[in-house]
Structures are given as C-alpha cells and as structure tokens.
C-alpha cells in the first residue's frame, strides 16, 4: 500500500479535495471536534500529507501531533508544510506501532479505515481505546457503505480479486467500506462509549467515539 500512495504523492491532495464526497467540507468538520485552544496531544492514523492537520492547526496551532503513515514521500510533504509545529512522524503501518496506554488526548483518522477487514478494525480500535486518556475521543472521517448488501459485495469482490491474482495476506488498496451502523458497532465492541455519526455527505461520514 505504501507504494500506491508514494507514486501518487504529487496528485494526492488535489484528488482528495476534489474527488471525494464532502471533501470541500469534511476537513473543517473534522477539525471542529477538537478544541480551539490548548496544547492537547493527538494521534493521527494514516496522516498522509496532513490535509486534516492543515485544518486542525488552523483551528488550534498549539495541538501536538503524532502521525503514522506507511508512505515516506507523503510524510516528507507533511514535514515541509509544517516545520514549526509539534509534529512527531512514524513511517510504519499503524497496525505495527505500539501506541502505549493513556498517551493521547484524542485520535483522528481520515479516509483510511475502509481498506481493512472487520477483525483488523476491531483489533485496532481496541488499541486506540487503550492509548487514549480517560475522557479521550476518536474522530473517524471515512467512506461508508450505503447498506449492508453493498458492504458484503465489496468484501466479496476483494476476496475474488485476491484469489484471481494469487495475492497473499497483506494490506492492499482496495475499498471495503462498512455501513455506519456496522462501524459504530465495531467501535462499541472495542470499548468505545457513546459512538455516533455526527455528519454525512454522500458516501462520507464523520463518526465520534469516546473512551
């Protein structure tokens, strides 16, 4: 998956701003779930070139960020854009990074979770819940399936493509969105409380879950 994004680094931001449902709004809508002042520390999963961080730091320049992403070229763009911010970057799969316990005030992910299986998401959500301080929150902005039939078809298509191309287990750039209802259920299963959908535009929703 890192190769997929590294080869698209020059066009990534334009694509995300113009070709995704709600992109003209959802970065600011995502940032609105974070305080306008105060030096909180957040974890950004799949931070890429930092489009959501552009909006977050515009709202609150004091925010400290630990960002995780597979694509080194994306992280280089992010570093160049924000050399003066409190920014710690980790080039790795966020499935392999130890987030610790009670380390972060909040966490965020934007357009990244729809690439993974239900089991992978629940496992990751459990680790996210653990790494947040008491009262911490997680904001997920992502592509969601319109109904369960669509979700099931996406997962079936993924298995078919894997079999046809002889792909082993791993992370591939293949859309497998879940319904909002299913996604909220997985967050609650992982230990989050008060998980809810806060905003929707087309196929994009913003979910808010609290520890």
Tab-separated table of C-alpha atoms in Angstrom:
chain	number	residue	atom	x	y	z
A	1	UNK	CA	0.000	0.000	0.000
A	2	UNK	CA	2.907	2.386	0.662
A	3	UNK	CA	3.989	2.146	-2.990
A	4	UNK	CA	0.457	3.023	-4.127
A	5	UNK	CA	0.492	6.291	-2.182
A	6	UNK	CA	4.150	7.189	-2.772
A	7	UNK	CA	3.628	7.100	-6.541
A	8	UNK	CA	0.640	9.444	-6.196
A	9	UNK	CA	2.128	11.987	-3.812
A	10	UNK	CA	2.120	14.809	-6.397
A	11	UNK	CA	-1.606	14.486	-7.144
A	12	UNK	CA	-2.866	13.200	-3.798
A	13	UNK	CA	-4.045	16.475	-2.263
A	14	UNK	CA	-5.893	17.628	-5.382
A	15	UNK	CA	-7.600	14.233	-5.648
A	16	UNK	CA	-8.681	14.239	-2.002
A	17	UNK	CA	-10.030	17.786	-2.238
A	18	UNK	CA	-11.971	17.337	-5.477
A	19	UNK	CA	-12.885	13.679	-5.982
A	20	UNK	CA	-14.198	12.515	-2.600
A	21	UNK	CA	-17.733	13.105	-1.308
A	22	UNK	CA	-17.847	16.100	1.023
A	23	UNK	CA	-14.156	16.960	0.646
A	24	UNK	CA	-14.899	20.691	0.455
A	25	UNK	CA	-16.326	20.436	3.988
A	26	UNK	CA	-15.139	17.413	5.900
A	27	UNK	CA	-11.632	18.562	6.821
A	28	UNK	CA	-13.062	21.584	8.633
A	29	UNK	CA	-15.929	19.479	10.035
A	30	UNK	CA	-13.370	17.002	11.374
A	31	UNK	CA	-11.279	19.768	12.942
A	32	UNK	CA	-14.383	21.168	14.643
A	33	UNK	CA	-14.322	18.199	17.042
A	34	UNK	CA	-11.095	19.496	18.586
A	35	UNK	CA	-10.692	22.497	20.917
A	36	UNK	CA	-9.771	25.909	19.545
A	37	UNK	CA	-7.070	26.401	22.153
A	38	UNK	CA	-4.954	24.309	24.477
A	39	UNK	CA	-1.932	22.080	23.953
A	40	UNK	CA	-3.580	18.688	23.548
A	41	UNK	CA	-1.739	15.700	22.038
A	42	UNK	CA	-3.474	13.750	19.275
A	43	UNK	CA	-2.692	10.598	17.300
A	44	UNK	CA	-3.332	10.758	13.543
A	45	UNK	CA	-3.649	7.372	11.830
A	46	UNK	CA	-2.778	7.465	8.133
A	47	UNK	CA	-1.847	11.139	8.270
A	48	UNK	CA	-0.533	11.257	4.686
A	49	UNK	CA	0.384	14.796	3.626
A	50	UNK	CA	-1.632	16.209	6.510
A	51	UNK	CA	-4.750	17.652	4.923
A	52	UNK	CA	-6.707	17.153	8.138
A	53	UNK	CA	-3.792	18.610	10.097
A	54	UNK	CA	-3.866	21.747	7.944
A	55	UNK	CA	-7.411	22.295	9.207
A	56	UNK	CA	-6.600	21.274	12.780
A	57	UNK	CA	-3.644	23.627	13.116
A	58	UNK	CA	-5.593	26.448	11.508
A	59	UNK	CA	-8.119	25.964	14.305
A	60	UNK	CA	-5.583	25.405	17.088
A	61	UNK	CA	-1.847	25.954	16.428
A	62	UNK	CA	-0.967	24.543	19.862
A	63	UNK	CA	-2.000	20.965	19.075
A	64	UNK	CA	0.790	18.385	19.281
A	65	UNK	CA	0.517	15.543	16.760
A	66	UNK	CA	1.955	12.062	16.458
A	67	UNK	CA	1.285	10.965	12.887
A	68	UNK	CA	1.628	7.453	11.485
A	69	UNK	CA	1.729	6.586	7.784
A	70	UNK	CA	3.303	3.952	5.546
A	71	UNK	CA	4.238	6.369	2.757
A	72	UNK	CA	7.538	8.139	3.360
A	73	UNK	CA	7.038	10.542	0.453
A	74	UNK	CA	3.741	11.678	1.967
A	75	UNK	CA	5.389	12.291	5.329
A	76	UNK	CA	8.123	14.348	3.646
A	77	UNK	CA	5.456	16.671	2.220
A	78	UNK	CA	3.860	16.983	5.657
A	79	UNK	CA	7.189	17.854	7.314
A	80	UNK	CA	7.870	20.515	4.678
A	81	UNK	CA	4.421	22.090	5.122
A	82	UNK	CA	4.613	22.344	8.916
A	83	UNK	CA	8.248	22.722	10.041
A	84	UNK	CA	7.259	24.839	13.052
A	85	UNK	CA	4.611	22.551	14.550
A	86	UNK	CA	4.870	19.995	17.346
A	87	UNK	CA	4.908	17.026	15.000
A	88	UNK	CA	6.252	13.521	15.553
A	89	UNK	CA	6.091	11.264	12.498
A	90	UNK	CA	6.356	7.484	12.333
A	91	UNK	CA	6.760	5.753	8.966
A	92	UNK	CA	5.100	2.409	9.579
A	93	UNK	CA	1.839	0.540	9.460
A	94	UNK	CA	-0.284	1.725	12.362
A	95	UNK	CA	-1.133	-1.931	12.947
A	96	UNK	CA	2.513	-2.429	13.981
A	97	UNK	CA	3.041	0.660	16.155
A	98	UNK	CA	2.782	0.495	19.948
A	99	UNK	CA	0.560	3.430	20.908
A	100	UNK	CA	1.073	2.879	24.632
A	101	UNK	CA	-1.558	3.393	27.320
A	102	UNK	CA	-3.220	6.684	28.143
A	103	UNK	CA	-0.790	8.642	25.974
A	104	UNK	CA	-3.143	10.769	23.879
A	105	UNK	CA	-5.968	13.203	24.484
A	106	UNK	CA	-7.612	12.274	21.186
A	107	UNK	CA	-7.135	10.407	17.915
A	108	UNK	CA	-8.217	11.007	14.338
A	109	UNK	CA	-8.273	9.164	11.026
A	110	UNK	CA	-9.457	10.439	7.654
A	111	UNK	CA	-10.273	8.214	4.669
A	112	UNK	CA	-8.134	5.269	5.722
A	113	UNK	CA	-10.195	2.700	7.665
A	114	UNK	CA	-12.239	1.499	4.691
A	115	UNK	CA	-9.293	-0.599	3.481
A	116	UNK	CA	-9.407	-3.183	6.268
A	117	UNK	CA	-11.327	-6.222	7.493
A	118	UNK	CA	-13.772	-6.177	10.374
A	119	UNK	CA	-11.349	-8.104	12.572
A	120	UNK	CA	-8.478	-5.744	11.777
A	121	UNK	CA	-10.609	-2.729	12.616
A	122	UNK	CA	-11.831	-4.099	15.951
A	123	UNK	CA	-8.277	-5.011	16.975
A	124	UNK	CA	-7.048	-1.536	16.038
A	125	UNK	CA	-9.973	0.168	17.764
A	126	UNK	CA	-9.168	-1.704	20.989
A	127	UNK	CA	-5.600	-0.410	20.864
A	128	UNK	CA	-6.875	3.080	20.102
A	129	UNK	CA	-9.205	2.985	23.077
A	130	UNK	CA	-6.331	1.893	25.322
A	131	UNK	CA	-3.969	4.627	24.140
A	132	UNK	CA	-6.435	7.416	24.935
A	133	UNK	CA	-6.560	9.170	28.281
A	134	UNK	CA	-9.791	8.850	30.305
A	135	UNK	CA	-12.348	11.059	28.593
A	136	UNK	CA	-10.408	10.920	25.334
A	137	UNK	CA	-12.138	10.765	21.981
A	138	UNK	CA	-11.646	9.418	18.471
A	139	UNK	CA	-12.879	11.095	15.285
A	140	UNK	CA	-13.157	8.948	12.164
A	141	UNK	CA	-13.965	10.541	8.814
A	142	UNK	CA	-14.379	7.862	6.198
A	143	UNK	CA	-16.078	6.292	3.228
A	144	UNK	CA	-19.122	4.312	4.368
A	145	UNK	CA	-21.253	1.734	2.579
A	146	UNK	CA	-24.846	2.834	1.874
A	147	UNK	CA	-26.274	-0.515	3.014
A	148	UNK	CA	-25.241	-3.982	4.184
A	149	UNK	CA	-25.638	-5.507	0.732
A	150	UNK	CA	-23.100	-3.047	-0.695
A	151	UNK	CA	-20.714	-3.791	2.183
A	152	UNK	CA	-20.967	-7.542	1.625
A	153	UNK	CA	-20.375	-7.120	-2.115
A	154	UNK	CA	-17.217	-5.053	-1.548
A	155	UNK	CA	-15.760	-7.710	0.741
A	156	UNK	CA	-16.723	-10.474	-1.700
A	157	UNK	CA	-15.091	-8.574	-4.572
A	158	UNK	CA	-11.911	-8.228	-2.546
A	159	UNK	CA	-11.727	-11.974	-1.881
A	160	UNK	CA	-12.401	-12.702	-5.554
A	161	UNK	CA	-9.631	-10.354	-6.732
A	162	UNK	CA	-7.203	-11.831	-4.207
A	163	UNK	CA	-7.916	-15.317	-5.497
A	164	UNK	CA	-7.746	-14.343	-9.169
A	165	UNK	CA	-4.424	-12.538	-8.740
A	166	UNK	CA	-2.922	-15.016	-6.297
A	167	UNK	CA	-2.453	-12.396	-3.592
A	168	UNK	CA	-1.396	-13.432	-0.117
A	169	UNK	CA	-2.443	-11.852	3.142
A	170	UNK	CA	-1.443	-8.218	3.459
A	171	UNK	CA	-2.620	-4.644	3.150
A	172	UNK	CA	-3.874	-3.659	-0.290
A	173	UNK	CA	-5.501	-0.510	-1.579
A	174	UNK	CA	-8.958	-1.992	-2.071
A	175	UNK	CA	-12.104	-0.290	-0.825
A	176	UNK	CA	-14.071	-2.322	1.727
A	177	UNK	CA	-16.404	0.192	3.364
A	178	UNK	CA	-18.809	-0.783	6.123
A	179	UNK	CA	-22.193	0.687	6.903
A	180	UNK	CA	-22.282	3.390	9.559
A	181	UNK	CA	-24.301	1.060	11.789
A	182	UNK	CA	-21.687	-1.698	11.495
A	183	UNK	CA	-18.786	0.702	12.008
A	184	UNK	CA	-20.359	2.120	15.175
A	185	UNK	CA	-20.996	-1.412	16.420
A	186	UNK	CA	-17.311	-2.297	15.965
A	187	UNK	CA	-16.242	0.814	17.877
A	188	UNK	CA	-18.526	-0.134	20.768
A	189	UNK	CA	-17.305	-3.738	20.696
A	190	UNK	CA	-13.752	-2.408	21.038
A	191	UNK	CA	-14.674	-0.496	24.196
A	192	UNK	CA	-15.628	2.966	22.989
A	193	UNK	CA	-18.656	4.638	24.530
A	194	UNK	CA	-21.199	6.991	23.018
A	195	UNK	CA	-20.174	6.229	19.406
A	196	UNK	CA	-22.293	8.202	16.962
A	197	UNK	CA	-22.453	9.606	13.449
A	198	UNK	CA	-22.066	13.400	13.529
A	199	UNK	CA	-22.112	14.354	9.849
A	200	UNK	CA	-22.657	12.850	6.417
A	201	UNK	CA	-22.233	13.929	2.811
A	202	UNK	CA	-22.817	11.296	0.143
A	203	UNK	CA	-20.614	8.326	0.969
A	204	UNK	CA	-18.546	10.143	3.598
A	205	UNK	CA	-19.432	10.201	7.298
A	206	UNK	CA	-17.825	11.577	10.434
A	207	UNK	CA	-18.033	9.318	13.490
A	208	UNK	CA	-17.252	10.379	17.051
A	209	UNK	CA	-16.463	7.832	19.759
A	210	UNK	CA	-15.469	8.497	23.361
A	211	UNK	CA	-13.497	6.345	25.723
